[in-house]
GROMACS .gro file of C-alpha atoms in nm:
model
  194
    1MET     CA    1   0.000   0.000   0.000
    2ALA     CA    2   0.282   0.244   0.083
    3THR     CA    3   0.435   0.181  -0.261
    4MET     CA    4   0.110   0.280  -0.435
    5ALA     CA    5   0.090   0.602  -0.236
    6LYS     CA    6   0.438   0.699  -0.351
    7THR     CA    7   0.364   0.634  -0.719
    8ARG     CA    8   0.017   0.785  -0.730
    9ARG     CA    9   0.023   1.115  -0.913
   10ARG     CA   10  -0.211   1.404  -0.849
   11GLY     CA   11  -0.265   1.760  -0.958
   12THR     CA   12  -0.016   1.910  -1.196
   13GLU     CA   13   0.196   1.596  -1.221
   14LEU     CA   14  -0.103   1.387  -1.334
   15ALA     CA   15  -0.229   1.657  -1.570
   16GLU     CA   16   0.117   1.676  -1.730
   17ALA     CA   17   0.124   1.299  -1.776
   18ILE     CA   18  -0.221   1.305  -1.937
   19LEU     CA   19  -0.130   1.591  -2.170
   20ARG     CA   20   0.194   1.419  -2.275
   21ALA     CA   21   0.003   1.098  -2.340
   22ALA     CA   22  -0.263   1.280  -2.542
   23ALA     CA   23   0.002   1.465  -2.746
   24ASP     CA   24   0.175   1.134  -2.818
   25GLU     CA   25  -0.154   0.977  -2.923
   26LEU     CA   26  -0.232   1.272  -3.150
   27ALA     CA   27   0.113   1.251  -3.307
   28GLU     CA   28   0.077   0.878  -3.369
   29ALA     CA   29  -0.291   0.829  -3.450
   30GLY     CA   30  -0.416   1.180  -3.529
   31TYR     CA   31  -0.737   1.328  -3.395
   32PRO     CA   32  -0.958   1.051  -3.538
   33GLY     CA   33  -0.758   0.793  -3.339
   34LEU     CA   34  -0.757   0.989  -3.013
   35THR     CA   35  -0.957   0.807  -2.746
   36MET     CA   36  -0.985   0.866  -2.375
   37GLU     CA   37  -0.916   0.495  -2.318
   38ARG     CA   38  -0.584   0.501  -2.503
   39VAL     CA   39  -0.475   0.826  -2.336
   40ALA     CA   40  -0.564   0.688  -1.992
   41GLN     CA   41  -0.370   0.369  -2.060
   42ARG     CA   42  -0.066   0.559  -2.189
   43ALA     CA   43  -0.075   0.802  -1.895
   44GLY     CA   44  -0.115   0.522  -1.642
   45THR     CA   45  -0.442   0.654  -1.505
   46ASN     CA   46  -0.816   0.605  -1.556
   47LYS     CA   47  -1.067   0.781  -1.780
   48ASN     CA   48  -1.235   0.949  -1.482
   49ALA     CA   49  -0.912   1.140  -1.408
   50ILE     CA   50  -0.921   1.272  -1.765
   51TYR     CA   51  -1.291   1.358  -1.770
   52ARG     CA   52  -1.253   1.556  -1.446
   53ARG     CA   53  -1.019   1.791  -1.632
   54TRP     CA   54  -1.148   1.780  -1.991
   55PRO     CA   55  -1.513   1.714  -2.079
   56ASN     CA   56  -1.447   1.547  -2.414
   57ARG     CA   57  -1.173   1.440  -2.652
   58ALA     CA   58  -1.184   1.768  -2.848
   59ALA     CA   59  -1.109   1.969  -2.533
   60LEU     CA   60  -0.833   1.723  -2.444
   61GLY     CA   61  -0.692   1.747  -2.796
   62VAL     CA   62  -0.677   2.126  -2.781
   63ALA     CA   63  -0.515   2.117  -2.436
   64ALA     CA   64  -0.261   1.860  -2.560
   65TYR     CA   65  -0.175   2.082  -2.855
   66ARG     CA   66  -0.131   2.382  -2.624
   67HIS     CA   67   0.099   2.170  -2.409
   68LEU     CA   68   0.296   2.056  -2.714
   69ALA     CA   69   0.319   2.409  -2.855
   70ALA     CA   70   0.418   2.564  -2.521
   71ASP     CA   71   0.780   2.556  -2.628
   72THR     CA   72   0.739   2.868  -2.835
   73LEU     CA   73   0.989   2.960  -3.099
   74GLU     CA   74   1.270   3.169  -2.956
   75PRO     CA   75   1.317   3.488  -3.157
   76PRO     CA   76   1.660   3.506  -3.317
   77ASP     CA   77   1.886   3.798  -3.228
   78THR     CA   78   2.147   3.843  -3.501
   79GLY     CA   79   2.160   4.221  -3.462
   80ASN     CA   80   2.003   4.268  -3.807
   81LEU     CA   81   1.632   4.276  -3.892
   82ARG     CA   82   1.672   4.100  -4.228
   83GLU     CA   83   1.873   3.814  -4.079
   84ASP     CA   84   1.636   3.784  -3.782
   85ALA     CA   85   1.332   3.768  -4.012
   86LEU     CA   86   1.496   3.511  -4.239
   87ALA     CA   87   1.608   3.298  -3.945
   88LEU     CA   88   1.258   3.306  -3.797
   89LEU     CA   89   1.092   3.220  -4.129
   90ARG     CA   90   1.338   2.936  -4.184
   91ALA     CA   91   1.270   2.794  -3.839
   92ILE     CA   92   0.894   2.813  -3.896
   93ASN     CA   93   0.932   2.661  -4.241
   94CYS     CA   94   1.122   2.363  -4.095
   95GLY     CA   95   0.874   2.341  -3.810
   96GLN     CA   96   0.583   2.268  -4.042
   97THR     CA   97   0.684   1.904  -4.042
   98SER     CA   98   0.716   1.894  -3.661
   99PRO     CA   99   0.482   1.688  -3.442
  100ALA     CA  100   0.314   2.007  -3.314
  101ALA     CA  101   0.236   2.124  -3.669
  102ARG     CA  102   0.097   1.783  -3.770
  103VAL     CA  103  -0.115   1.774  -3.455
  104LEU     CA  104  -0.250   2.124  -3.522
  105ARG     CA  105  -0.346   2.036  -3.881
  106GLY     CA  106  -0.522   1.721  -3.762
  107LEU     CA  107  -0.707   1.905  -3.487
  108LEU     CA  108  -0.819   2.186  -3.715
  109THR     CA  109  -0.971   1.926  -3.942
  110GLY     CA  110  -1.116   1.718  -3.658
  111VAL     CA  111  -1.286   1.983  -3.444
  112GLY     CA  112  -1.465   2.151  -3.732
  113ASP     CA  113  -1.806   2.090  -3.575
  114GLU     CA  114  -1.702   2.255  -3.249
  115PRO     CA  115  -1.653   2.626  -3.327
  116GLU     CA  116  -1.543   2.723  -2.974
  117LEU     CA  117  -1.258   2.471  -2.975
  118ARG     CA  118  -1.164   2.562  -3.331
  119GLU     CA  119  -1.139   2.926  -3.224
  120GLN     CA  120  -0.917   2.828  -2.931
  121LEU     CA  121  -0.684   2.647  -3.171
  122HIS     CA  122  -0.669   2.945  -3.404
  123GLN     CA  123  -0.601   3.177  -3.111
  124GLN     CA  124  -0.324   2.951  -2.977
  125ALA     CA  125  -0.159   2.930  -3.319
  126ALA     CA  126  -0.185   3.308  -3.363
  127GLU     CA  127  -0.043   3.389  -3.017
  128GLY     CA  128   0.244   3.147  -3.061
  129GLY     CA  129   0.331   3.305  -3.392
  130THR     CA  130   0.305   3.669  -3.290
  131LYS     CA  131   0.544   3.689  -2.994
  132PRO     CA  132   0.873   3.619  -3.173
  133TRP     CA  133   0.787   3.862  -3.454
  134LEU     CA  134   0.705   4.139  -3.210
  135ALA     CA  135   1.034   4.071  -3.031
  136ILE     CA  136   1.247   4.103  -3.346
  137VAL     CA  137   1.060   4.415  -3.455
  138GLU     CA  138   1.097   4.573  -3.110
  139ARG     CA  139   1.473   4.522  -3.125
  140ALA     CA  140   1.483   4.655  -3.482
  141VAL     CA  141   1.294   4.969  -3.374
  142ALA     CA  142   1.546   5.020  -3.092
  143ARG     CA  143   1.834   4.989  -3.345
  144GLY     CA  144   1.661   5.231  -3.586
  145GLU     CA  145   1.605   4.963  -3.851
  146ALA     CA  146   1.226   4.959  -3.824
  147ARG     CA  147   0.963   5.225  -3.786
  148PRO     CA  148   0.776   5.237  -3.453
  149GLY     CA  149   0.444   5.162  -3.625
  150ALA     CA  150   0.579   4.820  -3.720
  151ARG     CA  151   0.517   4.710  -3.359
  152HIS     CA  152   0.155   4.639  -3.449
  153PRO     CA  153   0.091   4.260  -3.453
  154ARG     CA  154  -0.062   4.267  -3.802
  155VAL     CA  155   0.241   4.447  -3.940
  156ALA     CA  156   0.503   4.254  -3.745
  157THR     CA  157   0.362   3.917  -3.857
  158VAL     CA  158   0.312   3.990  -4.226
  159ALA     CA  159   0.595   3.756  -4.329
  160LEU     CA  160   0.444   3.477  -4.120
  161VAL     CA  161   0.100   3.531  -4.273
  162LEU     CA  162   0.247   3.522  -4.622
  163LEU     CA  163   0.434   3.201  -4.540
  164ARG     CA  164   0.115   3.041  -4.406
  165ASN     CA  165  -0.056   3.149  -4.726
  166GLU     CA  166   0.208   2.959  -4.923
  167PHE     CA  167   0.137   2.647  -4.716
  168LEU     CA  168  -0.240   2.676  -4.752
  169THR     CA  169  -0.277   2.779  -5.114
  170ARG     CA  170  -0.008   2.549  -5.251
  171GLY     CA  171  -0.062   2.258  -5.014
  172LEU     CA  172   0.303   2.254  -4.914
  173THR     CA  173   0.462   2.153  -4.585
  174THR     CA  174   0.784   2.342  -4.662
  175VAL     CA  175   0.863   2.631  -4.895
  176ASP     CA  176   1.180   2.686  -5.100
  177ASP     CA  177   1.433   2.915  -4.935
  178ALA     CA  178   1.421   3.151  -5.234
  179VAL     CA  179   1.055   3.219  -5.151
  180LEU     CA  180   1.147   3.304  -4.792
  181VAL     CA  181   1.415   3.548  -4.912
  182GLU     CA  182   1.164   3.706  -5.149
  183LEU     CA  183   0.904   3.745  -4.873
  184VAL     CA  184   1.156   3.922  -4.652
  185ASP     CA  185   1.329   4.136  -4.915
  186GLU     CA  186   1.031   4.230  -5.132
  187VAL     CA  187   0.752   4.262  -4.876
  188TYR     CA  188   0.861   4.254  -4.514
  189LEU     CA  189   1.158   4.493  -4.510
  190PRO     CA  190   0.985   4.758  -4.725
  191LEU     CA  191   0.680   4.738  -4.496
  192VAL     CA  192   0.852   4.753  -4.156
  193GLY     CA  193   1.175   4.930  -4.243
  194ALA     CA  194   1.260   5.272  -4.102
   0.00000   0.00000   0.00000
């Protein structure tokens, strides 16, 4: 009995185990294959522990994606706006084949009949994408490379939006580097530059 008490997880530790298990299930089986039974088994708990925290598999899927995406992209700091923007775009471009990106695509398809959860996914993806761009623009403004008005999220993230457009309209998971250079040199720098 004393051994069970030591291994029994509660609170944050159990929630973390459940979210890791759900993220692993999403990465392996996608949203259609996500079941509370499989997550409970993988997490070493029971379904009741999951249902106490998340009312259904869609809510669990969104929470698992948030957990997976919590490691936000660190903004590069090369000392040059062009190089920072290119480095960030390149990292995002490579990240489209990451487990978090595959999970997000699967969830966006799978929770289509649940608008509130779909909105949460869109918001999470937008927030995760905005922070590094605002950071590189803020530093560029301080160095005199960017105009202060470029601090607006819609302006700061234009390159990201254009890259996402390439993914969506062309059905690609990665874009040629020449396209990234063009996005930065022909659109982004003229828009945000001082």
